[in-house]
PDB file of C-alpha atoms in Angstrom:
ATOM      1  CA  UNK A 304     -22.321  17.600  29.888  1.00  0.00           C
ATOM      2  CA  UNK A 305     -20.600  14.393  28.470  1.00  0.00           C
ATOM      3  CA  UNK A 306     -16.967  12.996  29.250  1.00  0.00           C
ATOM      4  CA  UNK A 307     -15.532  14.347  26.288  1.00  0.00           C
ATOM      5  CA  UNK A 308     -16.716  17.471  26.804  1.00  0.00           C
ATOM      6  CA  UNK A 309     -15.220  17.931  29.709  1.00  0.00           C
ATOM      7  CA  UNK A 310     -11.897  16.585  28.142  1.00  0.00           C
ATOM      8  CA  UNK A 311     -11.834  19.264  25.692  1.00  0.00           C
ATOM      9  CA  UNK A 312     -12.688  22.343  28.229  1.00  0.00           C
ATOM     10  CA  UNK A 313      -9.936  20.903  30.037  1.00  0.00           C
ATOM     11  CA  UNK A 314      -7.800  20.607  27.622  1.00  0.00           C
ATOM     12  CA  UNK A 315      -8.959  23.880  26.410  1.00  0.00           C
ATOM     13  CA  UNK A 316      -8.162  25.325  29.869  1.00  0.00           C
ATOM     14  CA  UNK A 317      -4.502  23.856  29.847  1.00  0.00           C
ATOM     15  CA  UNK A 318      -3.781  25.415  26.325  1.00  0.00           C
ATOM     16  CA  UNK A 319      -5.186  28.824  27.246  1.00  0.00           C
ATOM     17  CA  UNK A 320      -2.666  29.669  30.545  1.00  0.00           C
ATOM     18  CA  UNK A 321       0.293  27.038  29.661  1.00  0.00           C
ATOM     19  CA  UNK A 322       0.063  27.420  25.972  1.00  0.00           C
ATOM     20  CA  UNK A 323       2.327  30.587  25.687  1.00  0.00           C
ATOM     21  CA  UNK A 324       4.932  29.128  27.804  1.00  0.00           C
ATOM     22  CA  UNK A 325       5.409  25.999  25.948  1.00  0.00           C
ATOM     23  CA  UNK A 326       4.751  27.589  22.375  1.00  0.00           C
ATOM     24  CA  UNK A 327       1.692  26.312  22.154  1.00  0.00           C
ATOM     25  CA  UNK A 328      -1.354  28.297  20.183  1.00  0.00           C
ATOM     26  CA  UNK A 329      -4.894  27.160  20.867  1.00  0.00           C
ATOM     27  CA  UNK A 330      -5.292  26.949  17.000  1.00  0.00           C
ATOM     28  CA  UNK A 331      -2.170  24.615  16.461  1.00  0.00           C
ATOM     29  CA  UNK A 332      -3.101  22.701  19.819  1.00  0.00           C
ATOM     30  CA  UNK A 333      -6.839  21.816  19.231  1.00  0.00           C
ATOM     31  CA  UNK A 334      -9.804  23.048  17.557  1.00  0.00           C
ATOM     32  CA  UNK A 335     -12.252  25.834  18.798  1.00  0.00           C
ATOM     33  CA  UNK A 336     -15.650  24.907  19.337  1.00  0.00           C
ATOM     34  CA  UNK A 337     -16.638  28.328  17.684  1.00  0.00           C
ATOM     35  CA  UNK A 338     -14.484  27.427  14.441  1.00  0.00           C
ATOM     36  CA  UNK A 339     -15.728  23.427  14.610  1.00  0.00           C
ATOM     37  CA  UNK A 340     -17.803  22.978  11.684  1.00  0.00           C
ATOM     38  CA  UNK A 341     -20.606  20.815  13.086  1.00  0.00           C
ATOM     39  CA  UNK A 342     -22.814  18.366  10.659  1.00  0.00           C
ATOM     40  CA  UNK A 343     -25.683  20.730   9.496  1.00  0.00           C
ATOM     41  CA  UNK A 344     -28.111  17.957   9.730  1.00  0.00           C
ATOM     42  CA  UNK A 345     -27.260  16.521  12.998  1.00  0.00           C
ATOM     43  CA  UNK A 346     -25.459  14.305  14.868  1.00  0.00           C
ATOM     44  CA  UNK A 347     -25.267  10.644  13.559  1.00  0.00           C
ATOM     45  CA  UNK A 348     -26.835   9.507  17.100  1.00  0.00           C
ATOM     46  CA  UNK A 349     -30.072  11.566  16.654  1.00  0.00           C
ATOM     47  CA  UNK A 350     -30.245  11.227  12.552  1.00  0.00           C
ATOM     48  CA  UNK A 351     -29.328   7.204  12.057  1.00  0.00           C
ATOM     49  CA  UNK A 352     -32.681   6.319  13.966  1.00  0.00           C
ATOM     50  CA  UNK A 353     -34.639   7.393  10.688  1.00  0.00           C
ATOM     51  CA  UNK A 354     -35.061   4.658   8.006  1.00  0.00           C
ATOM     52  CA  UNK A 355     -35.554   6.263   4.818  1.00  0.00           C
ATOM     53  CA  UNK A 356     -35.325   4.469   1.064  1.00  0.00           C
ATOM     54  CA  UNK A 357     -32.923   1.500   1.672  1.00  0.00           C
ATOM     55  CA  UNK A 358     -29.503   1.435  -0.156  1.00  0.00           C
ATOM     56  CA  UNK A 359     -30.227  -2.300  -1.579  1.00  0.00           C
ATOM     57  CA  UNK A 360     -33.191  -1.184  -2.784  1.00  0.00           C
ATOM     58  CA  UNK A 361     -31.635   2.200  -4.974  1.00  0.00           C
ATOM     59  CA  UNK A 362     -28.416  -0.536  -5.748  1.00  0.00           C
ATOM     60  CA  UNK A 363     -31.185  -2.820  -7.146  1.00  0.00           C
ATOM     61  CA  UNK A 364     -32.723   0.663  -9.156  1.00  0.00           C
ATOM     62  CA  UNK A 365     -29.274   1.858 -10.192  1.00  0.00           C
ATOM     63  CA  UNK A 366     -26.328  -0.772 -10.425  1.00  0.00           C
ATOM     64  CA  UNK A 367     -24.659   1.563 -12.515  1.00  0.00           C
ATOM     65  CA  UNK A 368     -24.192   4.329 -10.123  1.00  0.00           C
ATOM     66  CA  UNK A 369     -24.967   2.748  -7.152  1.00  0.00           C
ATOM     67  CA  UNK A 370     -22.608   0.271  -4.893  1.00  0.00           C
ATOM     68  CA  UNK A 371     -22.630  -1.641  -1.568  1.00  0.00           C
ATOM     69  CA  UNK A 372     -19.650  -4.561  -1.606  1.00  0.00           C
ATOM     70  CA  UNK A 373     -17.231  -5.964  -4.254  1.00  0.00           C
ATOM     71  CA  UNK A 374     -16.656  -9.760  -5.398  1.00  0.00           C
ATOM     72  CA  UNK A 375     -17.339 -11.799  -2.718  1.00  0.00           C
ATOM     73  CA  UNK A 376     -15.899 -14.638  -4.341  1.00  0.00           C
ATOM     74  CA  UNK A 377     -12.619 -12.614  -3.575  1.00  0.00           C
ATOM     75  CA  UNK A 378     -10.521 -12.056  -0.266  1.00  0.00           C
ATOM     76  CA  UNK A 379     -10.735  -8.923  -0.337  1.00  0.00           C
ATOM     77  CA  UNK A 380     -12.393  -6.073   1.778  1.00  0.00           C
ATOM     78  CA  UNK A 381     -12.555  -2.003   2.484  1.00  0.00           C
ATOM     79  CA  UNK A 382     -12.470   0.000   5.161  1.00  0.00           C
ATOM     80  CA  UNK A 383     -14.098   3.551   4.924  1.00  0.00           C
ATOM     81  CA  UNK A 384     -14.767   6.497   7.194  1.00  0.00           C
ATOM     82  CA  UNK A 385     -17.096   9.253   7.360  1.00  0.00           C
ATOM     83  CA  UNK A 386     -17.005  12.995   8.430  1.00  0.00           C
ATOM     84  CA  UNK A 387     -13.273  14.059   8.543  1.00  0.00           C
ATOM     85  CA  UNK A 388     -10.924  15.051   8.612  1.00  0.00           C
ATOM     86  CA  UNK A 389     -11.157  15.886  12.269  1.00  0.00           C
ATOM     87  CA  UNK A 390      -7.896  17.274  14.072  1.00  0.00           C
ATOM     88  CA  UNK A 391      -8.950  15.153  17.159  1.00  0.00           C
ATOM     89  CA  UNK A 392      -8.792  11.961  15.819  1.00  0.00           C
ATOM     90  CA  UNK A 393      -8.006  11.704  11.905  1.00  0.00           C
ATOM     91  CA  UNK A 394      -4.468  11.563  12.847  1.00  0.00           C
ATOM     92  CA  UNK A 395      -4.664   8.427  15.412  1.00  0.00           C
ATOM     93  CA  UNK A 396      -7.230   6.729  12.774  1.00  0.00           C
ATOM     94  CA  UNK A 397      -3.940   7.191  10.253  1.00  0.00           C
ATOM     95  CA  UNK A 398      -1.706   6.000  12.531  1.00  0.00           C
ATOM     96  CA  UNK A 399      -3.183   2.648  13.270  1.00  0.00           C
ATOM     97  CA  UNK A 400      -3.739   2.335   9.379  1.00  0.00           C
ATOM     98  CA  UNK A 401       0.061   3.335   8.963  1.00  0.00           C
ATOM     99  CA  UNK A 402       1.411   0.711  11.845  1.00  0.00           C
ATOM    100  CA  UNK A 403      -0.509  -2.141   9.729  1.00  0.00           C
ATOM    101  CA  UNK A 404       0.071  -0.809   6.226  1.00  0.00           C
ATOM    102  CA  UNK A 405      -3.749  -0.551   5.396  1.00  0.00           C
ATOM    103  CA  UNK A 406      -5.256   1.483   3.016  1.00  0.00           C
ATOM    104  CA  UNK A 407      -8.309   3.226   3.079  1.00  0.00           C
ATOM    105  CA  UNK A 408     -10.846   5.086   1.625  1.00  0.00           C
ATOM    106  CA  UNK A 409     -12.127   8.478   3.548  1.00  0.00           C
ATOM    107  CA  UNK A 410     -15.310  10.089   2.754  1.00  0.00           C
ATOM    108  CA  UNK A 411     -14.479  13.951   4.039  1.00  0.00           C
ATOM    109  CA  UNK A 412     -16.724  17.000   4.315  1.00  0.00           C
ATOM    110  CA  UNK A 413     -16.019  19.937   2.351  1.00  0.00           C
ATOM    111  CA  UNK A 414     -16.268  22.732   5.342  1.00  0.00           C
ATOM    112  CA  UNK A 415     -13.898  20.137   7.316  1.00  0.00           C
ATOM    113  CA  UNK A 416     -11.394  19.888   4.368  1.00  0.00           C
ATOM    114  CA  UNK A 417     -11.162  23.306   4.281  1.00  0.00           C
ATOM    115  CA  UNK A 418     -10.504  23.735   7.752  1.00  0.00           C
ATOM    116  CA  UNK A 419      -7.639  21.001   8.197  1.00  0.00           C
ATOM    117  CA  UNK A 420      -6.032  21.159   4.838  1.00  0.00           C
ATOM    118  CA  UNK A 421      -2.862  19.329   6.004  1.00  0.00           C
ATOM    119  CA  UNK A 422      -5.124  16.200   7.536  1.00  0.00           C
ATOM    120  CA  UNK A 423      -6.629  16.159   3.867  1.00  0.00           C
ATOM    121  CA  UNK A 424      -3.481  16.409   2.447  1.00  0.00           C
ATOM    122  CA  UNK A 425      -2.101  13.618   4.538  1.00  0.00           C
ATOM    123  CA  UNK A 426      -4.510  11.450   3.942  1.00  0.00           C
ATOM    124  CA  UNK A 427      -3.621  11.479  -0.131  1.00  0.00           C
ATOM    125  CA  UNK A 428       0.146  11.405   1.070  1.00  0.00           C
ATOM    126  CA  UNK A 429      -0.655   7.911   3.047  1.00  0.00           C
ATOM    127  CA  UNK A 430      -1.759   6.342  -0.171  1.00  0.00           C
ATOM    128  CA  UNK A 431      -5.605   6.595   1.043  1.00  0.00           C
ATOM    129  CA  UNK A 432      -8.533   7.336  -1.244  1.00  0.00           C
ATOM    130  CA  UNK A 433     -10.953  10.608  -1.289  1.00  0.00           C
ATOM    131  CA  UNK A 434     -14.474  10.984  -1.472  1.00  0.00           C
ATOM    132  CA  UNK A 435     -16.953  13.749  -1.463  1.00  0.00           C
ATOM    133  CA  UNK A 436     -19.081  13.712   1.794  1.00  0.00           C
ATOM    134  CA  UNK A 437     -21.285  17.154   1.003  1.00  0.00           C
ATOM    135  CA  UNK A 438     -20.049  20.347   2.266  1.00  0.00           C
ATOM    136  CA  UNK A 439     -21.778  20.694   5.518  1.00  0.00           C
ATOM    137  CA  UNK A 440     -22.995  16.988   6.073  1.00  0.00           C
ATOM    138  CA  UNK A 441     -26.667  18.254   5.428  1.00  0.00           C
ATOM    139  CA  UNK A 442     -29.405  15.993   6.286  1.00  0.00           C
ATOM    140  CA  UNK A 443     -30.219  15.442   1.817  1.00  0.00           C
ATOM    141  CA  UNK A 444     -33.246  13.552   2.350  1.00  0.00           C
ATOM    142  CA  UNK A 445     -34.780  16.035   4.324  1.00  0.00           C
ATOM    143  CA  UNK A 446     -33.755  19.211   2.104  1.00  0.00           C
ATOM    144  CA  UNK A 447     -34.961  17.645  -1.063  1.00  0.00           C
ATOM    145  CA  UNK A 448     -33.757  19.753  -3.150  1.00  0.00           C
ATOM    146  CA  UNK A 449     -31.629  18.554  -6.013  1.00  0.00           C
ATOM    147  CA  UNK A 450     -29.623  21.918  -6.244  1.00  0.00           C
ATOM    148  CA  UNK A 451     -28.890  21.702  -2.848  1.00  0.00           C
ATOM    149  CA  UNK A 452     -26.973  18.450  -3.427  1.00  0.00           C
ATOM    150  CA  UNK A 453     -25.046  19.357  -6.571  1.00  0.00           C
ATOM    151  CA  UNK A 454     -24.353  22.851  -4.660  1.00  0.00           C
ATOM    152  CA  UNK A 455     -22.855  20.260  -1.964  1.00  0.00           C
ATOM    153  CA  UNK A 456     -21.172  17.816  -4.296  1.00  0.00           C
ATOM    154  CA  UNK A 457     -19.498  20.798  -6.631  1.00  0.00           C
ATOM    155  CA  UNK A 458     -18.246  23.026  -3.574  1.00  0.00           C
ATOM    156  CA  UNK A 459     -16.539  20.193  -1.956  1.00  0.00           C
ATOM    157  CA  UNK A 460     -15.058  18.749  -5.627  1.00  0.00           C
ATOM    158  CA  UNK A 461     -13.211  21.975  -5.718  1.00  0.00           C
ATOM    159  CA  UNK A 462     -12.405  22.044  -2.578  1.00  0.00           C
ATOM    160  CA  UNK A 463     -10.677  18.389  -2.639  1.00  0.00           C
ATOM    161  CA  UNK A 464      -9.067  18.908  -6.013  1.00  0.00           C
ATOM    162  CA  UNK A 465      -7.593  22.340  -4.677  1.00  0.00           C
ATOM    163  CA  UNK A 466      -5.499  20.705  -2.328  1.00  0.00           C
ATOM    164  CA  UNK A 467      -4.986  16.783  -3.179  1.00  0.00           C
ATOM    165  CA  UNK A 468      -4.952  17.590  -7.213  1.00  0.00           C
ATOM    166  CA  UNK A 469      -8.314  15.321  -8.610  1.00  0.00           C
ATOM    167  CA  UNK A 470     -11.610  15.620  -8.408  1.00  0.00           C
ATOM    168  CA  UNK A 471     -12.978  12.249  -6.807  1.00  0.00           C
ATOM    169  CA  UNK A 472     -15.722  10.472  -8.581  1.00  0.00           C
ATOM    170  CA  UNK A 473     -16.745   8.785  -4.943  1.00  0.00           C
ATOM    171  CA  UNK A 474     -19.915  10.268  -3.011  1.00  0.00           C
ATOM    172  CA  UNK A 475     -21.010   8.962  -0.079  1.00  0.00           C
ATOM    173  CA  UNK A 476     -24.274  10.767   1.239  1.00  0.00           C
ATOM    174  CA  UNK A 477     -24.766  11.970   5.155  1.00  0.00           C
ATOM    175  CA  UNK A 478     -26.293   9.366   7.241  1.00  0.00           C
ATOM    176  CA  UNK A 479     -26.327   7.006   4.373  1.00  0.00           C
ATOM    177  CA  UNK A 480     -30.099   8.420   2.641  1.00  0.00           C
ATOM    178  CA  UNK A 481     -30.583   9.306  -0.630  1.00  0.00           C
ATOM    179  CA  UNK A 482     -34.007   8.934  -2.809  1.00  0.00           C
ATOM    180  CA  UNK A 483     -34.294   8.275  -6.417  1.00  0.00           C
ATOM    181  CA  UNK A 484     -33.717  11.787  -7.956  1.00  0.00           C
ATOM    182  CA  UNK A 485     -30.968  12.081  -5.651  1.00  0.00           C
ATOM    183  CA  UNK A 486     -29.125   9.353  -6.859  1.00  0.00           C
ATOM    184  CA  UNK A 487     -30.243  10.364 -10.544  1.00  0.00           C
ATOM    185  CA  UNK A 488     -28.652  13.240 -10.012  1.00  0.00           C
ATOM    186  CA  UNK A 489     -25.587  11.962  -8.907  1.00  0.00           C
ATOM    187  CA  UNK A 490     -25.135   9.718 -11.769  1.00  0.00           C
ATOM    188  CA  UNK A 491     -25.515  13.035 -14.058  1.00  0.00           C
ATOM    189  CA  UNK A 492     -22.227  14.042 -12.356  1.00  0.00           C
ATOM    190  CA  UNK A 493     -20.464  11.355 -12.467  1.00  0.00           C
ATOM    191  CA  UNK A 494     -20.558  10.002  -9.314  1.00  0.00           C
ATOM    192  CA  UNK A 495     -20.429   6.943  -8.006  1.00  0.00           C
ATOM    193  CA  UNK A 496     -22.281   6.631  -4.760  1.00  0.00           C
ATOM    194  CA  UNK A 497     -20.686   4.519  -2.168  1.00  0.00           C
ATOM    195  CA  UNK A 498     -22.927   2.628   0.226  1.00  0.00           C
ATOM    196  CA  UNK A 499     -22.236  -0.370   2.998  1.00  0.00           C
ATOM    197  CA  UNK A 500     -22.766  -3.680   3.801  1.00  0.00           C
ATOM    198  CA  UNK A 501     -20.823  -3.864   7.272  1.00  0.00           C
ATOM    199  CA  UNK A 502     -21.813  -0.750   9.741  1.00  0.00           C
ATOM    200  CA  UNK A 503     -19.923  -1.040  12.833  1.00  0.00           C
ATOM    201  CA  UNK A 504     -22.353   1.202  14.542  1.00  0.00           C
ATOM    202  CA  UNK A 505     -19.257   3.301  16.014  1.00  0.00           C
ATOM    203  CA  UNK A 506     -20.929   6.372  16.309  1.00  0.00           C
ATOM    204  CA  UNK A 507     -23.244   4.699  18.658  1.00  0.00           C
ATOM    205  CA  UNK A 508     -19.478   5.154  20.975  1.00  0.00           C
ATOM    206  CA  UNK A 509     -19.778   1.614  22.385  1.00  0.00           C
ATOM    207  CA  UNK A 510     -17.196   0.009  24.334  1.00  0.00           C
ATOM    208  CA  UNK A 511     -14.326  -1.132  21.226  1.00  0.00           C
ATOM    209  CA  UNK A 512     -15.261  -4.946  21.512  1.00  0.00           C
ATOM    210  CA  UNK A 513     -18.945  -3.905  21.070  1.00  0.00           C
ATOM    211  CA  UNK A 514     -17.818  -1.848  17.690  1.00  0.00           C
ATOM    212  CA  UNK A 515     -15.086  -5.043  16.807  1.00  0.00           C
ATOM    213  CA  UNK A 516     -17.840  -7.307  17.415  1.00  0.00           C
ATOM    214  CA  UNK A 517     -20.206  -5.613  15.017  1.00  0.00           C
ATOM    215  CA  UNK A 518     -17.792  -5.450  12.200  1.00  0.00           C
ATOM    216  CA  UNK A 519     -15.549  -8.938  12.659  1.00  0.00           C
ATOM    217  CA  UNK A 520     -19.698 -10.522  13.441  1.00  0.00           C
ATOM    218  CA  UNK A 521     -20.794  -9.276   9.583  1.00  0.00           C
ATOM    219  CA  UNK A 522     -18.166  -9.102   7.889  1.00  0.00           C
ATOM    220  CA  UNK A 523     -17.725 -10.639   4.566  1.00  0.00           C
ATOM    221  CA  UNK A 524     -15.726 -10.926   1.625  1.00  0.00           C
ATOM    222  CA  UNK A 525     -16.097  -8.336  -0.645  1.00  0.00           C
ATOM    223  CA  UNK A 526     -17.650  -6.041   2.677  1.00  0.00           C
ATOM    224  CA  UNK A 527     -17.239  -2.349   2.642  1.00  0.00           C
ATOM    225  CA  UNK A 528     -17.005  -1.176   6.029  1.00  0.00           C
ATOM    226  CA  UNK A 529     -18.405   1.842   7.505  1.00  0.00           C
ATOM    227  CA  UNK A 530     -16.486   3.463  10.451  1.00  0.00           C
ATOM    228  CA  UNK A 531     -16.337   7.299  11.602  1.00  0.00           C
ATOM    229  CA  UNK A 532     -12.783   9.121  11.615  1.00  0.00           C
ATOM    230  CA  UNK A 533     -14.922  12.294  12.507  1.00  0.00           C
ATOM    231  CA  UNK A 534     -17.693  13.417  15.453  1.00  0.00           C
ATOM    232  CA  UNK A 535     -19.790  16.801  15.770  1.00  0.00           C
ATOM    233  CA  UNK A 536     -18.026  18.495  18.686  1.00  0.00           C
ATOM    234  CA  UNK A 537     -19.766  16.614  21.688  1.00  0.00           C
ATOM    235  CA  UNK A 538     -18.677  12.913  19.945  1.00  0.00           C
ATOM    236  CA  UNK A 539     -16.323  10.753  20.287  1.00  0.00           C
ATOM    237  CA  UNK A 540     -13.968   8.265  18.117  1.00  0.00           C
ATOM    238  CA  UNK A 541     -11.512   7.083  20.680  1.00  0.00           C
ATOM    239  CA  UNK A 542     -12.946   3.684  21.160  1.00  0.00           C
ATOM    240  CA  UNK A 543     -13.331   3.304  17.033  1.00  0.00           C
ATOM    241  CA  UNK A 544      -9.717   3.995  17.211  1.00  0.00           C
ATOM    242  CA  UNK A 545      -9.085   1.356  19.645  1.00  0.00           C
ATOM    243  CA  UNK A 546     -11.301  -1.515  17.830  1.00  0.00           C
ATOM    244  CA  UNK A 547      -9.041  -1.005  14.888  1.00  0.00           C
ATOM    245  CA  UNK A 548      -6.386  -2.644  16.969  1.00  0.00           C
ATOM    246  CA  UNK A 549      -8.571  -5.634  17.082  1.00  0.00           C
ATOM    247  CA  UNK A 550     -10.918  -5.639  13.770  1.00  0.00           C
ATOM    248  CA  UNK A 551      -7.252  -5.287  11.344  1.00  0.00           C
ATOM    249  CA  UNK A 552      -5.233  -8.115  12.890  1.00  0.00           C
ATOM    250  CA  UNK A 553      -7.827 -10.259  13.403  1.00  0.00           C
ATOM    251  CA  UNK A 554      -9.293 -10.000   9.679  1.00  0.00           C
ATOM    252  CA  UNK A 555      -5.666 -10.248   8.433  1.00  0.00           C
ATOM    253  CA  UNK A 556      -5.180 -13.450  10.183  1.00  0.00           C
ATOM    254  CA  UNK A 557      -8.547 -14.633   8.344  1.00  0.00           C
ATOM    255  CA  UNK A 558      -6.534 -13.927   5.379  1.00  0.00           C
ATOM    256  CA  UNK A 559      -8.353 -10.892   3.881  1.00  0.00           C
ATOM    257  CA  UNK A 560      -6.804  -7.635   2.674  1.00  0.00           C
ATOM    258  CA  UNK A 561      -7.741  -4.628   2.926  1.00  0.00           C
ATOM    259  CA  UNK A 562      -7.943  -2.694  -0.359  1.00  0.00           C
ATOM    260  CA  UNK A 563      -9.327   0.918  -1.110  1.00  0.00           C
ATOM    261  CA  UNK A 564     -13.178   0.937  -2.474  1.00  0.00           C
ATOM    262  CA  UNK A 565     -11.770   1.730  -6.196  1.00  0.00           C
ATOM    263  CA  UNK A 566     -10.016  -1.772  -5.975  1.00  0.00           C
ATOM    264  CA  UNK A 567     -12.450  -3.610  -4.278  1.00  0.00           C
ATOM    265  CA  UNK A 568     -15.435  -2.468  -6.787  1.00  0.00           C
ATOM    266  CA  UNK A 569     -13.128  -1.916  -9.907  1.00  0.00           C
ATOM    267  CA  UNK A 570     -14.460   1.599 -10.324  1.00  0.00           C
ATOM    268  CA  UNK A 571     -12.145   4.729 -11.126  1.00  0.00           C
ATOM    269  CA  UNK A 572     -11.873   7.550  -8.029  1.00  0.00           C
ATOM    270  CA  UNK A 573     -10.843  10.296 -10.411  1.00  0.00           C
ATOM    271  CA  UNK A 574     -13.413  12.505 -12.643  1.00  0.00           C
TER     272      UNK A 574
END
């Protein structure tokens, strides 16, 4: 049993005999495992170790659909994350982003958005940019099967639009793997996909210098950024939270700015 499992029995524990006398209800306090919508294709720990078709190589196949950075003759830069919104950490990510009046672009789930509509909604509210993440974060490479991902894409376009008001144009697959058709198929609804050139290797859940060092080590301009705002119910973002402390102010004073993917890549972010 990890750390942070224990943290959330606890915490689970606390809610469940103090939580009537303090008008606390376990659903307004913290999520339940049993109502946690996990990634269907695993946790990023056990599914990052596979290498399928690289992203430079698909960019390289299909610049129009495809991207991985913006001008790097510009000091500019974005910051993204992956597999929110998650009640147990979206809101610190947004505070930290709020406190240094950074913008951002978040790549959310469609069972997850569903589940926290008022994270998703905040996350518009805070001047931060959308993207389709799949419904249930399947694993697409291994499921090859194109009408699984436009089943994916289309469930979680509604399900964005019904609560922020557009339907995103930005698609950023699980884990990072696509194929060919997959990205094909993307470009036949109007998608952009969204890719990386700085991974700070968060959900690895190193120590916060290890994750600073990874990004402020790689970083470039023109970098998009990959960090994780959201875990599977056994993971952990506090110390991504706590890097942000470092990785903002430090690539501030370096004199870049942070800027949503749209802006960085001069793409649009609405259909």
């Amino acid at each position: 049993m990890t750390k942070n499992t224990c943290k959330w029995i606890l915490f689970g524990f606390i809610f469940l005999f103090l939580g009537p006398f303090l008008g606390i209800t376990p659903s307004s306090a913290t999520p339940q495992r049993e109502d946690f919508p996990n990634p269907e294709g695993g946790s990023e720990l056990t599914e990052r170790v596979r290498y399928p078709v690289s992203n430079y190589i698909l960019q390289e196949r299909y610049p129009e659909i495809m991207v991985l950075s913006g001008d790097r003759t510009k000091n500019q830069i974005a910051l993204t994350f992956d597999d929110g919104p998650d009640p147990r950490f979206t809101p610190d990510v947004l505070d930290v982003l709020k406190e240094y009046d950074v913008q951002a672009t978040f790549f959310v789930t469609g069972a997850r958005a569903e589940e926290y509509p008022d994270l998703l909604q905040r996350i518009n509210e805070e001047g931060h940019i959308i993207g389709n993440h799949t419904y249930g974060h399947p694993n697409l490479v291994e499921k090859a099967d194109l009408d699984v991902l436009e089943s994916e894409v289309k469930r979680t376009e509604d399900i964005i639009a019904g609560f922020v008001g557009y339907r995103t144009k930005l698609f950023r697959a699980p884990y990072g793997f696509l194929y060919n058709e997959l990205v094909e198929t993307l470009g036949e609804l109007n998608y952009s996909v969204v890719g990386w050139t700085v991974d700070s290797l968060d959900w690895q859940e190193s120590e916060p210098e290890v994750i600073s060092y990874n990004v402020l080590s790689n970083v470039h301009p023109g970098a998009i950024i990959l960090m994780h705002d959201g875990a599977e119910w056994e993971g952990d973002r506090t110390n991504t939270i706590k890097s942000l402390h470092r990785i903002i102010p430090t690539l501030k004073d370096q004199g870049l700015e942070f800027v949503t993917v749209p802006e960085l890549v001069d793409i649009a972010y609405q259909q």
